[in-house]
Each structure stands twice: as C-alpha cells, then as structure tokens.
mmCIF file of C-alpha atoms in Angstrom:
data_model
loop_
_atom_site.group_PDB
_atom_site.id
_atom_site.type_symbol
_atom_site.label_atom_id
_atom_site.label_comp_id
_atom_site.label_asym_id
_atom_site.label_seq_id
_atom_site.Cartn_x
_atom_site.Cartn_y
_atom_site.Cartn_z
ATOM 1 C CA LEU R 894 -16.390 36.673 18.249
ATOM 2 C CA LEU R 895 -19.247 34.713 16.743
ATOM 3 C CA GLU R 896 -21.084 32.390 19.117
ATOM 4 C CA PHE R 897 -19.647 29.239 17.554
ATOM 5 C CA GLU R 898 -16.137 30.663 17.982
ATOM 6 C CA ARG R 899 -16.802 31.142 21.684
ATOM 7 C CA ALA R 900 -18.160 27.600 21.906
ATOM 8 C CA ILE R 901 -15.029 26.172 20.267
ATOM 9 C CA ALA R 902 -12.804 28.238 22.543
ATOM 10 C CA ARG R 903 -14.390 26.528 25.542
ATOM 11 C CA ARG R 904 -14.327 23.146 23.703
ATOM 12 C CA ASP R 905 -18.098 22.933 23.609
ATOM 13 C CA TYR R 906 -18.107 21.211 20.234
ATOM 14 C CA ALA R 907 -21.716 20.041 20.420
ATOM 15 C CA THR R 908 -22.953 23.635 20.670
ATOM 16 C CA ALA R 909 -20.525 24.786 17.985
ATOM 17 C CA LEU R 910 -21.641 21.975 15.686
ATOM 18 C CA ASN R 911 -25.286 23.034 15.740
ATOM 19 C CA GLN R 912 -24.450 26.685 15.168
ATOM 20 C CA LEU R 913 -21.929 25.965 12.425
ATOM 21 C CA ALA R 914 -24.378 23.780 10.509
ATOM 22 C CA ILE R 915 -26.607 26.853 10.129
ATOM 23 C CA TYR R 916 -23.743 29.286 9.497
ATOM 24 C CA VAL R 917 -21.937 27.184 6.878
ATOM 25 C CA ALA R 918 -25.185 26.584 4.972
ATOM 26 C CA LYS R 919 -25.360 30.356 4.451
ATOM 27 C CA HIS R 920 -21.615 30.999 4.021
ATOM 28 C CA LYS R 921 -20.334 28.118 1.890
ATOM 29 C CA ASP R 922 -17.124 29.950 0.926
ATOM 30 C CA ASP R 923 -16.043 30.686 4.493
ATOM 31 C CA ALA R 924 -13.115 28.274 4.663
ATOM 32 C CA ASP R 925 -12.316 28.948 8.320
ATOM 33 C CA ALA R 926 -15.896 28.245 9.368
ATOM 34 C CA LEU R 927 -15.930 25.090 7.268
ATOM 35 C CA TYR R 928 -12.757 23.906 8.994
ATOM 36 C CA ALA R 929 -14.260 24.633 12.404
ATOM 37 C CA TYR R 930 -17.361 22.707 11.344
ATOM 38 C CA ALA R 931 -15.248 19.698 10.327
ATOM 39 C CA ILE R 932 -13.317 19.716 13.604
ATOM 40 C CA SER R 933 -16.512 20.026 15.646
ATOM 41 C CA ARG R 934 -18.123 17.221 13.671
ATOM 42 C CA ALA R 935 -15.113 14.981 14.360
ATOM 43 C CA ARG R 936 -15.196 15.746 18.094
ATOM 44 C CA VAL R 937 -18.914 15.029 18.621
ATOM 45 C CA GLU R 938 -18.996 11.253 18.401
ATOM 46 C CA GLN R 939 -21.847 9.081 17.180
ATOM 47 C CA ILE R 940 -22.150 5.381 17.974
ATOM 48 C CA SER R 941 -22.491 4.588 14.273
ATOM 49 C CA GLY R 942 -19.178 6.281 13.517
ATOM 50 C CA ARG R 943 -20.966 8.574 11.099
ATOM 51 C CA HIS R 944 -19.205 11.588 12.611
ATOM 52 C CA ILE R 945 -15.935 10.363 11.092
ATOM 53 C CA SER R 946 -17.229 10.021 7.534
ATOM 54 C CA GLU R 947 -19.005 13.379 7.776
ATOM 55 C CA ALA R 948 -15.889 15.095 9.133
ATOM 56 C CA ILE R 949 -13.849 13.601 6.283
ATOM 57 C CA MET R 950 -16.350 14.969 3.761
ATOM 58 C CA LEU R 951 -16.183 18.424 5.346
ATOM 59 C CA LEU R 952 -12.386 18.439 5.407
ATOM 60 C CA ASP R 953 -12.323 17.421 1.750
ATOM 61 C CA GLN R 954 -14.518 20.450 1.018
ATOM 62 C CA TYR R 955 -12.217 22.651 3.081
ATOM 63 C CA ARG R 956 -9.116 21.366 1.271
ATOM 64 C CA ALA R 957 -10.727 22.280 -2.043
ATOM 65 C CA LEU R 958 -10.621 25.874 -0.764
ATOM 66 C CA LYS R 959 -7.311 25.669 1.138
ATOM 67 C CA PRO R 960 -5.351 22.593 0.004
ATOM 68 C CA ASN R 961 -2.050 23.252 1.769
ATOM 69 C CA ASN R 962 -2.982 23.655 5.428
ATOM 70 C CA PRO R 963 -0.736 21.167 7.320
ATOM 71 C CA GLU R 964 -2.990 21.201 10.386
ATOM 72 C CA ALA R 965 -6.046 20.249 8.327
ATOM 73 C CA ASN R 966 -4.068 17.585 6.473
ATOM 74 C CA HIS R 967 -2.909 16.048 9.752
ATOM 75 C CA GLU R 968 -6.484 16.026 11.032
ATOM 76 C CA LEU R 969 -7.631 14.306 7.846
ATOM 77 C CA LEU R 970 -4.872 11.707 8.148
ATOM 78 C CA ASP R 971 -6.095 10.856 11.645
ATOM 79 C CA LEU R 972 -9.671 10.496 10.406
ATOM 80 C CA TYR R 973 -8.615 8.316 7.471
ATOM 81 C CA ALA R 974 -6.807 6.047 9.932
ATOM 82 C CA LYS R 975 -9.885 5.780 12.166
ATOM 83 C CA ALA R 976 -11.966 4.901 9.100
ATOM 84 C CA ASP R 977 -9.275 2.431 7.913
ATOM 85 C CA ARG R 978 -9.073 4.127 4.517
ATOM 86 C CA ARG R 979 -5.609 2.941 3.576
ATOM 87 C CA THR R 980 -5.690 4.116 -0.047
ATOM 88 C CA GLU R 981 -6.706 7.655 0.881
ATOM 89 C CA THR R 982 -4.201 7.682 3.749
ATOM 90 C CA GLY R 983 -1.346 6.713 1.466
ATOM 91 C CA ARG R 984 -2.307 9.225 -1.207
ATOM 92 C CA LEU R 985 -2.639 12.133 1.226
ATOM 93 C CA ALA R 986 0.580 11.190 3.018
ATOM 94 C CA ASP R 987 2.402 11.213 -0.319
ATOM 95 C CA GLU R 988 1.022 14.678 -1.103
ATOM 96 C CA MET R 989 2.161 15.953 2.267
ATOM 97 C CA ARG R 990 5.626 14.424 1.897
ATOM 98 C CA GLU R 991 6.014 16.233 -1.429
ATOM 99 C CA GLN R 992 5.381 19.499 0.406
ATOM 100 C CA ASP R 993 7.526 18.530 3.392
ATOM 101 C CA PRO R 994 9.648 15.349 3.155
ATOM 102 C CA LYS R 995 10.256 15.565 6.908
ATOM 103 C CA ASP R 996 6.589 15.622 7.932
ATOM 104 C CA VAL R 997 6.645 13.075 10.757
ATOM 105 C CA LYS R 998 2.890 12.480 10.855
ATOM 106 C CA ALA R 999 2.792 11.895 7.103
ATOM 107 C CA LEU R 1000 5.676 9.416 7.341
ATOM 108 C CA ILE R 1001 3.979 7.548 10.179
ATOM 109 C CA ALA R 1002 0.657 7.451 8.357
ATOM 110 C CA LYS R 1003 2.266 6.208 5.124
ATOM 111 C CA SER R 1004 4.173 3.497 6.939
ATOM 112 C CA ARG R 1005 1.098 2.316 8.834
ATOM 113 C CA ALA R 1006 -0.976 2.247 5.660
ATOM 114 C CA LEU R 1007 1.630 0.085 3.922
ATOM 115 C CA LEU R 1008 1.941 -2.146 6.991
ATOM 116 C CA ARG R 1009 -1.824 -2.723 7.165
ATOM 117 C CA GLY R 1010 -1.773 -3.542 3.468
ATOM 118 C CA GLY R 1011 0.892 -6.205 4.047
ATOM 119 C CA ASP R 1012 3.691 -4.345 2.256
ATOM 120 C CA TYR R 1013 6.251 -4.737 5.038
ATOM 121 C CA ASP R 1014 9.246 -3.937 2.835
ATOM 122 C CA GLY R 1015 7.662 -0.707 1.605
ATOM 123 C CA ALA R 1016 6.645 0.223 5.133
ATOM 124 C CA MET R 1017 10.181 -0.398 6.369
ATOM 125 C CA LYS R 1018 11.656 1.959 3.779
ATOM 126 C CA VAL R 1019 9.334 4.737 4.924
ATOM 127 C CA THR R 1020 9.936 3.982 8.593
ATOM 128 C CA GLN R 1021 13.699 4.073 8.142
ATOM 129 C CA ARG R 1022 13.276 7.526 6.629
ATOM 130 C CA LEU R 1023 11.129 8.450 9.625
ATOM 131 C CA ASN R 1024 13.819 7.238 12.034
ATOM 132 C CA ASP R 1025 16.410 9.331 10.184
ATOM 133 C CA VAL R 1026 14.215 12.447 10.322
ATOM 134 C CA ALA R 1027 13.024 11.978 13.916
ATOM 135 C CA PRO R 1028 15.261 9.469 15.736
ATOM 136 C CA LEU R 1029 13.741 10.318 19.127
ATOM 137 C CA ASN R 1030 10.158 9.748 17.975
ATOM 138 C CA LEU R 1031 8.989 6.750 19.997
ATOM 139 C CA GLU R 1032 6.100 5.854 17.704
ATOM 140 C CA GLY R 1033 8.482 5.698 14.753
ATOM 141 C CA GLN R 1034 10.935 3.493 16.610
ATOM 142 C CA LEU R 1035 8.136 1.175 17.758
ATOM 143 C CA LEU R 1036 6.945 0.954 14.148
ATOM 144 C CA THR R 1037 10.412 -0.156 13.106
ATOM 145 C CA LEU R 1038 10.471 -2.811 15.815
ATOM 146 C CA GLU R 1039 7.033 -4.053 14.779
ATOM 147 C CA LEU R 1040 8.162 -4.320 11.169
ATOM 148 C CA LEU R 1041 11.350 -6.128 12.142
ATOM 149 C CA THR R 1042 9.284 -8.744 13.937
ATOM 150 C CA LEU R 1043 6.761 -9.033 11.105
ATOM 151 C CA ARG R 1044 9.622 -9.576 8.665
ATOM 152 C CA LYS R 1045 10.885 -12.321 11.021
ATOM 153 C CA THR R 1046 14.235 -10.656 11.666
ATOM 154 C CA PRO R 1047 16.321 -12.922 13.970
ATOM 155 C CA PRO R 1048 15.719 -11.901 17.608
ATOM 156 C CA ALA R 1049 19.481 -11.637 18.198
ATOM 157 C CA ASP R 1050 19.745 -8.994 15.459
ATOM 158 C CA VAL R 1051 16.827 -7.013 16.838
ATOM 159 C CA LEU R 1052 18.272 -7.196 20.342
ATOM 160 C CA LYS R 1053 21.715 -6.045 19.164
ATOM 161 C CA ARG R 1054 20.135 -3.095 17.365
ATOM 162 C CA GLN R 1055 18.283 -1.953 20.460
ATOM 163 C CA GLN R 1056 21.215 -2.538 22.782
ATOM 164 C CA ASP R 1057 23.370 -0.297 20.586
ATOM 165 C CA MET R 1058 20.655 2.372 20.512
ATOM 166 C CA GLN R 1059 20.242 2.278 24.293
ATOM 167 C CA VAL R 1060 23.981 2.733 24.755
ATOM 168 C CA ALA R 1061 23.865 5.688 22.352
ATOM 169 C CA HIS R 1062 20.985 7.227 24.357
ATOM 170 C CA PRO R 1063 21.774 6.468 28.033
ATOM 171 C CA ASN R 1064 19.108 7.199 30.645
ATOM 172 C CA ASP R 1065 16.500 7.858 27.952
ATOM 173 C CA PRO R 1066 13.339 5.913 28.862
ATOM 174 C CA ARG R 1067 12.257 5.682 25.227
ATOM 175 C CA PHE R 1068 15.247 3.535 24.339
ATOM 176 C CA GLU R 1069 14.982 1.566 27.573
ATOM 177 C CA LEU R 1070 11.395 0.740 26.647
ATOM 178 C CA LEU R 1071 12.460 -0.251 23.143
ATOM 179 C CA LEU R 1072 15.162 -2.486 24.577
ATOM 180 C CA GLY R 1073 12.536 -4.124 26.774
ATOM 181 C CA VAL R 1074 10.394 -4.809 23.702
ATOM 182 C CA ALA R 1075 13.413 -6.354 21.958
ATOM 183 C CA TYR R 1076 14.085 -8.614 24.946
ATOM 184 C CA GLU R 1077 10.439 -9.660 24.930
ATOM 185 C CA TYR R 1078 10.720 -10.542 21.232
ATOM 186 C CA ALA R 1079 13.801 -12.596 22.140
ATOM 187 C CA SER R 1080 11.671 -14.440 24.758
ATOM 188 C CA ASP R 1081 13.755 -13.068 27.642
ATOM 189 C CA ARG R 1082 10.934 -12.007 29.931
ATOM 190 C CA ASP R 1083 13.132 -11.216 32.940
ATOM 191 C CA ASN R 1084 15.301 -8.691 31.098
ATOM 192 C CA ALA R 1085 12.243 -7.300 29.339
ATOM 193 C CA MET R 1086 10.576 -6.544 32.672
ATOM 194 C CA LYS R 1087 13.832 -5.099 34.035
ATOM 195 C CA TRP R 1088 14.017 -2.526 31.237
ATOM 196 C CA PHE R 1089 10.287 -1.803 31.345
ATOM 197 C CA ARG R 1090 10.555 -1.019 35.058
ATOM 198 C CA THR R 1091 13.636 1.136 34.504
ATOM 199 C CA ALA R 1092 11.917 3.103 31.739
ATOM 200 C CA ALA R 1093 8.867 3.690 33.961
ATOM 201 C CA THR R 1094 11.001 5.555 36.517
ATOM 202 C CA ARG R 1095 12.386 8.124 34.090
ATOM 203 C CA THR R 1096 11.260 11.180 32.180
ATOM 204 C CA PRO R 1097 12.479 11.744 28.590
ATOM 205 C CA PRO R 1098 15.310 14.317 28.600
ATOM 206 C CA ASP R 1099 13.618 16.430 25.946
#
C-alpha cells in the first residue's frame, strides 16, 4: 500500500490529504487517487468552509474520468447539499435517477432541492415516488410529512394518514414517531408525547 492508502485506512485524513496533494499533482489521470483526495479534502474541515468547495471541484474532476460511480455521486450530492447548491443538486439527482430510478439518496436530494426552492408540489411528487420505493425509509416519510404541513394539508387528514400507517406497521418505532409528529401538527401535545415515548422504547424490526 502507498502511505496515503494506509492513512485513509486508519481514517487519518489530514495526513492523507497532504500526501495526496503531492501524488495527484504528479499522477493526474489516477482516478482512484483523485477520489481519495476528494474524500480526504471533504473530511478535513476548514472554518471558512473552503474544504467543501474544493472537494466538490475534485469530485467533478473525478467524475470526468469515472462518471458513473454511485458512491462518488452520493458523496457529491451530500457536498452540494452542504453548500446549498440546489441547481447542481437537482441536476445530479436527475442524472442518477436516470441510471437508477430507485436510488433513494437521489430521490431524497431531488425532493429537498425542490422543497428549498419552494416547489412543494414538485417535491411531493418525488417524495411519493420515494415512499413507494422505500416505504420504511424514515427520512423519506418525514419529508412527506413536512411537505404535507407546508402545503397546509388539514391536520385531520395528516393524522388519519399516519394512524393508518401505524396500524399497518405495528410495533415499528418509525411509524410511532411519525404518528407523534402528526399529533403534534394537530396540536395534540399529549398524544404526541405518548407516541414519542413509545417509539423511544423500541428498535426498528429491520
């Protein structure tokens, strides 16, 4: 192994970063080293946030060499979100969904980008697809609840939806938590706390 590979293996990204900067300057076509450089750059934080923009630049260079690496695309989606680059997030998520329509991270990223842009109807369409693809994904279900509230769906309708889902998934803390959120939206604090406490005592079955 090269020294930077050993550093990454022990999660010493600061050491790897310094070594990779020298290595990549001499081996510009080494895609794997460039990817390792991007990941190390993202993990070594700077107060200015410059590490994010630099990691994005490096991942863009990597994708020019290897455009269809799902792991790299997911990493780039996360960085775009941290940088609040909604346009780039949406475009990359669309590319990834063309390759894999069931890519959960791409669906989440697309929905969040649309939500932040104020397109609640568009975000809801993507989130409904996400819920169909991954019904047990808590982040996706919470996104749907958030969009229902932003679209000013009547609390009774939201509550009925979550009650039905909890019945369909008994003893699953994810749906107990979601039911608690629905009760909170309906201004029923007592029942909200009841379901939050119940959810906290359980472990998801899967």
